[in-house]
Amino acid sequence: MMIAFSVFGILIAITVSSFKQSLELQQLSALLMEAHDTVGLVFEQISREVRTSDVETLTASGGTLSFTNQYGVPITYTFDNGSKSIQRDGTVITSENQNIEIRGFRVGLAPGTQGTEYKRLVMTVETVVTDRRGIEYPSVIQTSVSPRFYE
């Protein structure tokens, strides 16, 4: 009888441990998806404005992106290292989730392919997701955007 209780206790412990670990992995994957969604929304907002902007005014360096939009209004996106946020003209556009930290926002211009003369904006965002145990999971997300030309 003692052997049966011991085996049953071990099986219960294994089952509970597996269930707990699967819940922790689900929480981590939800945090990673939220981080990617946040960055995706930032990329989408910037891309939408850059695609219709005046390509001649597009400047990008380090963590700052500046251009004039289609209505002639100057727009500036910056990375604020103090608040770890991406801002559009001083207004924070990223999520304020305490478990997601944006550690970097880099923008740069690249020449077009095969001798074309249009500018291509390359944006890179580094995020870190921290789980309940304090373990950090870094992620780097990058995309490029080409302005459209209207004649």
Rosetta silent file (secondary structure, phi, psi, omega in degrees, C-alpha in Angstrom):
SEQUENCE: MMIAFSVFGILIAITVSSFKQSLELQQLSALLMEAHDTVGLVFEQISREVRTSDVETLTASGGTLSFTNQYGVPITYTFDNGSKSIQRDGTVITSENQNIEIRGFRVGLAPGTQGTEYKRLVMTVETVVTDRRGIEYPSVIQTSVSPRFYE
SCORE:     score description
SCORE:     0.000 S_00000001
   1 L     0.000  -40.614  178.629    0.000    0.000    0.000 S_00000001
   2 H   -62.821  -37.454  179.088    2.853    2.408    0.819 S_00000001
   3 H   -65.379  -41.086  179.043    4.399    1.735   -2.572 S_00000001
   4 H   -63.183  -42.900  177.836    1.117    2.571   -4.306 S_00000001
   5 H   -64.266  -39.538  179.326    0.830    5.860   -2.387 S_00000001
   6 H   -64.014  -47.182  179.178    4.445    6.718   -3.232 S_00000001
   7 H   -62.821  -43.813  178.602    3.962    6.018   -6.944 S_00000001
   8 H   -61.616  -42.385  178.360    0.680    7.952   -6.938 S_00000001
   9 H   -62.443  -41.499  178.657    2.374   10.899   -5.156 S_00000001
  10 H   -65.078  -43.470  178.578    5.205   10.953   -7.692 S_00000001
  11 H   -62.621  -40.975  177.844    2.752   10.884  -10.614 S_00000001
  12 H   -63.895  -43.413  179.782    0.751   13.757   -9.099 S_00000001
  13 H   -61.727  -42.770  178.626    3.948   15.787   -8.554 S_00000001
  14 H   -64.150  -42.968 -179.620    5.032   15.251  -12.170 S_00000001
  15 H   -63.866  -46.446 -179.654    1.584   16.217  -13.465 S_00000001
  16 H   -64.397  -42.373  179.103    1.375   19.388  -11.359 S_00000001
  17 H   -62.441  -43.631  178.578    4.921   20.393  -12.304 S_00000001
  18 H   -64.104  -41.719  179.206    4.214   19.897  -16.011 S_00000001
  19 H   -64.270  -43.184  179.025    0.980   21.882  -15.773 S_00000001
  20 H   -62.530  -43.410  179.992    2.719   24.732  -13.919 S_00000001
  21 H   -65.327  -38.463  178.775    5.505   24.861  -16.495 S_00000001
  22 H   -66.440  -35.934  176.003    3.031   24.943  -19.380 S_00000001
  23 H   -65.716  -41.172  178.093    1.215   27.889  -17.739 S_00000001
  24 H   -64.015  -40.896  177.702    4.511   29.772  -17.315 S_00000001
  25 H   -65.713  -36.347  177.689    5.395   29.163  -20.965 S_00000001
  26 H   -66.520  -40.422  177.088    1.975   30.390  -22.027 S_00000001
  27 H   -63.647  -41.937  178.646    2.444   33.592  -19.996 S_00000001
  28 H   -64.173  -43.889  179.824    5.872   34.129  -21.552 S_00000001
  29 H   -65.237  -34.463  176.299    4.558   33.587  -25.068 S_00000001
  30 H   -65.415  -40.380  177.185    1.738   36.065  -24.371 S_00000001
  31 H   -64.864  -42.786  178.719    4.305   38.661  -23.231 S_00000001
  32 H   -63.934  -40.082  177.645    6.443   38.061  -26.323 S_00000001
  33 H   -65.077  -38.861  178.400    3.391   38.408  -28.569 S_00000001
  34 H   -65.171  -39.832  177.502    2.450   41.656  -26.817 S_00000001
  35 H   -62.702  -44.307  179.787    5.978   43.008  -27.329 S_00000001
  36 H   -67.813  -36.053  176.067    5.858   42.126  -31.024 S_00000001
  37 H   -64.410  -42.688  178.765    2.376   43.641  -31.354 S_00000001
  38 H   -59.842  -48.446 -179.851    3.583   46.871  -29.730 S_00000001
  39 H   -66.235  -39.476  178.268    6.546   47.106  -32.080 S_00000001
  40 H   -60.479  -40.025  177.767    4.380   46.133  -35.050 S_00000001
  41 H   -66.927  -38.557  176.544    1.971   48.976  -34.306 S_00000001
  42 H   -63.698  -47.783  178.399    4.871   51.439  -34.037 S_00000001
  43 H   -58.143  -42.834 -178.391    6.307   50.192  -37.339 S_00000001
  44 H   -64.141  -43.154  179.780    2.896   50.460  -38.993 S_00000001
  45 H   -63.798  -46.642 -179.956    2.328   54.027  -37.801 S_00000001
  46 H   -65.669  -44.149 -178.274    5.776   55.183  -38.902 S_00000001
  47 H   -60.293  -42.507 -179.445    5.568   53.277  -42.202 S_00000001
  48 H   -59.225  -42.859 -179.255    2.199   54.776  -43.064 S_00000001
  49 H   -74.621  -38.239 -178.742    3.552   58.301  -42.642 S_00000001
  50 H   -67.126  -38.746 -177.780    6.904   57.650  -44.329 S_00000001
  51 H   -60.308  -30.728 -178.098    5.305   56.088  -47.411 S_00000001
  52 L  -107.249   11.698 -176.945    3.397   59.287  -48.147 S_00000001
  53 L   -83.678  172.162  173.227    6.043   61.759  -46.947 S_00000001
  54 E   -78.298  109.209 -172.997    8.255   64.117  -48.900 S_00000001
  55 E   -61.945  -27.016 -178.717   11.208   61.829  -49.606 S_00000001
  56 E   -70.043  -22.629 -177.449   13.646   64.736  -49.872 S_00000001
  57 E   -95.665    0.539 -175.920   13.090   65.673  -46.215 S_00000001
  58 E   -74.356  116.760  175.124   13.608   62.167  -44.816 S_00000001
  59 E  -129.986  138.995 -178.740   16.541   62.074  -42.376 S_00000001
  60 E  -143.896  132.630  178.928   17.353   59.240  -40.012 S_00000001
  61 E  -157.945  130.167  177.955   20.188   58.799  -37.584 S_00000001
  62 L    58.003 -115.947 -179.340   20.586   56.747  -34.431 S_00000001
  63 L  -108.157   21.426 -178.542   17.307   56.957  -32.559 S_00000001
  64 E  -127.608  134.101  177.378   15.809   59.932  -34.410 S_00000001
  65 E  -127.730  126.319  179.526   13.725   60.004  -37.574 S_00000001
  66 E  -130.812  144.195  176.360   12.572   63.291  -39.127 S_00000001
  67 E  -166.058  169.865  174.841   10.584   64.074  -42.255 S_00000001
  68 E  -106.859  127.017 -177.126    7.864   66.305  -43.628 S_00000001
  69 L   -76.894 -178.430 -174.578    4.534   64.565  -44.114 S_00000001
  70 L   -64.460  -16.932 -179.908    2.248   64.896  -47.127 S_00000001
  71 L   -98.570    5.968  179.457    0.602   67.994  -45.617 S_00000001
  72 L    83.763   11.621 -179.145    3.903   69.833  -45.114 S_00000001
  73 L   -93.199  126.817  177.525    3.989   69.242  -41.352 S_00000001
  74 E   -70.836  134.839 -178.830    7.398   68.281  -39.894 S_00000001
  75 E  -123.293  138.264  177.005    7.292   64.980  -37.973 S_00000001
  76 E  -133.668  126.807  172.665    9.958   63.622  -35.615 S_00000001
  77 E  -107.609  132.935 -179.524   10.119   60.160  -34.058 S_00000001
  78 E  -136.527  158.555  172.620   12.637   59.692  -31.250 S_00000001
  79 E  -103.690  120.732  178.185   13.707   57.078  -28.747 S_00000001
  80 E   -94.349  109.266 -176.313   13.674   58.400  -25.170 S_00000001
  81 L   -67.838  -28.286  179.890   16.302   56.446  -23.277 S_00000001
  82 L   -67.703  -49.007 -178.951   15.016   57.656  -19.904 S_00000001
  83 L   -93.520   -1.894 -179.172   11.468   56.360  -20.287 S_00000001
  84 L    53.860   47.836 -177.748   12.479   53.585  -22.720 S_00000001
  85 E  -134.676  158.684  173.652    9.753   54.666  -25.125 S_00000001
  86 E  -100.556  132.574 -175.187    9.360   55.700  -28.742 S_00000001
  87 E  -122.536  147.887  173.140    7.802   59.122  -29.151 S_00000001
  88 E  -114.193  111.694 -177.906    6.185   61.017  -32.006 S_00000001
  89 L    50.114   41.835  176.467    6.730   64.739  -31.555 S_00000001
  90 L    88.905   -7.284  179.604    7.059   64.224  -27.782 S_00000001
  91 E  -100.523  125.921 -178.895    4.016   61.957  -27.383 S_00000001
  92 E   -66.835  130.277 -179.507    4.710   58.361  -26.290 S_00000001
  93 L  -116.173    5.270  179.770    3.363   55.860  -28.841 S_00000001
  94 L  -105.658  161.414 -179.497    4.526   52.610  -27.230 S_00000001
  95 L   -64.975  150.598  178.431    2.838   50.427  -24.625 S_00000001
  96 L  -104.489   28.948  178.199    3.529   51.089  -20.962 S_00000001
  97 L   -64.547  129.604 -176.247    3.543   47.412  -19.957 S_00000001
  98 L   -70.477  -18.771 -178.409    5.963   46.979  -17.044 S_00000001
  99 L   -91.082   -5.850 -179.626    7.153   43.577  -18.319 S_00000001
 100 E  -117.233  125.717  179.629    8.208   44.893  -21.743 S_00000001
 101 E  -122.698  128.769  174.974   11.180   47.204  -22.075 S_00000001
 102 E   -91.146  116.504 -175.850   12.282   48.828  -25.312 S_00000001
 103 E   -98.045  -10.309  179.683   16.055   49.021  -25.126 S_00000001
 104 E  -168.544  148.503  175.654   16.766   50.538  -28.499 S_00000001
 105 E  -141.314  111.326 -178.945   15.284   52.148  -31.585 S_00000001
 106 E  -118.557  137.024  175.770   17.628   52.622  -34.516 S_00000001
 107 E  -129.825  148.967  177.898   16.784   54.141  -37.841 S_00000001
 108 E  -159.974  160.885  179.259   18.947   54.623  -40.874 S_00000001
 109 E  -104.300  140.479  178.044   18.729   55.243  -44.576 S_00000001
 110 E  -125.375  145.810  177.481   19.899   52.756  -47.148 S_00000001
 111 E   -69.243  159.399  177.018   20.280   53.306  -50.874 S_00000001
 112 L   -67.368  167.196 -178.624   17.890   51.612  -53.236 S_00000001
 113 H   -81.722  149.526  174.964   18.811   48.334  -54.867 S_00000001
 114 H    50.288   47.135  172.458   20.653   48.072  -58.181 S_00000001
 115 H    81.024    2.769  176.379   21.422   51.756  -58.564 S_00000001
 116 L   -69.098  157.745 -171.520   17.972   53.152  -57.905 S_00000001
 117 L  -106.713    5.494 -179.850   18.025   56.503  -56.183 S_00000001
 118 L   -78.946  154.743  177.534   15.176   56.287  -53.699 S_00000001
 119 E   -87.359  147.463  175.916   15.834   56.203  -49.985 S_00000001
 120 E  -125.694  127.504 -179.183   14.868   53.196  -47.918 S_00000001
 121 E   -90.637  128.534  177.129   14.266   53.552  -44.194 S_00000001
 122 E  -113.379  119.763 -179.537   15.506   50.698  -42.006 S_00000001
 123 E  -113.609  134.678  178.519   14.011   50.559  -38.491 S_00000001
 124 E  -130.679  129.662  177.718   15.253   48.256  -35.740 S_00000001
 125 E  -123.362  129.817  176.257   13.695   47.913  -32.285 S_00000001
 126 E  -103.670  124.588  177.828   15.261   45.940  -29.452 S_00000001
 127 E  -121.476  155.993  174.494   12.843   44.712  -26.786 S_00000001
 128 E  -132.639  125.950  176.401   13.304   42.730  -23.603 S_00000001
 129 E  -105.138  132.085  179.914   10.491   40.766  -21.985 S_00000001
 130 E  -112.323  126.350  179.116   10.896   39.846  -18.310 S_00000001
 131 L   -84.345 -177.461 -175.975    8.994   36.906  -16.874 S_00000001
 132 L   -63.956  -25.690 -179.430    7.786   36.538  -13.268 S_00000001
 133 L   -85.717   -3.671  179.590   11.083   35.003  -12.166 S_00000001
 134 L    90.357    8.043  178.671   13.045   37.989  -13.493 S_00000001
 135 L   -80.988  131.548 -177.830   14.538   36.169  -16.481 S_00000001
 136 E   -96.312  139.933  178.189   14.977   38.454  -19.497 S_00000001
 137 E  -124.029  101.990 -178.273   14.201   37.394  -23.059 S_00000001
 138 E   -78.745  155.112  179.054   15.646   39.810  -25.647 S_00000001
 139 E  -149.977  140.280  176.758   14.210   40.235  -29.120 S_00000001
 140 E  -121.469  126.697 -178.648   15.248   42.316  -32.129 S_00000001
 141 E  -121.922  132.097 -176.324   12.663   43.284  -34.733 S_00000001
 142 E  -136.438  146.478  174.979   13.604   45.022  -37.977 S_00000001
 143 E  -150.136  163.837  175.387   11.790   46.252  -41.057 S_00000001
 144 E  -129.330  150.119 -176.464   12.430   48.539  -43.990 S_00000001
 145 E  -133.977  137.286  174.699   10.130   51.053  -45.663 S_00000001
 146 L  -113.671  129.037  176.610   10.362   52.768  -49.025 S_00000001
 147 L   -64.292  149.756  175.803    8.538   56.058  -49.599 S_00000001
 148 L   -92.870  152.653  179.618    6.057   56.118  -52.459 S_00000001
 149 L  -108.327  133.206  176.398    6.312   58.705  -55.183 S_00000001
 150 L  -118.545  124.863  179.807    3.346   60.740  -56.332 S_00000001
 151 L  -109.922    0.000    0.000    3.647   62.723  -59.526 S_00000001
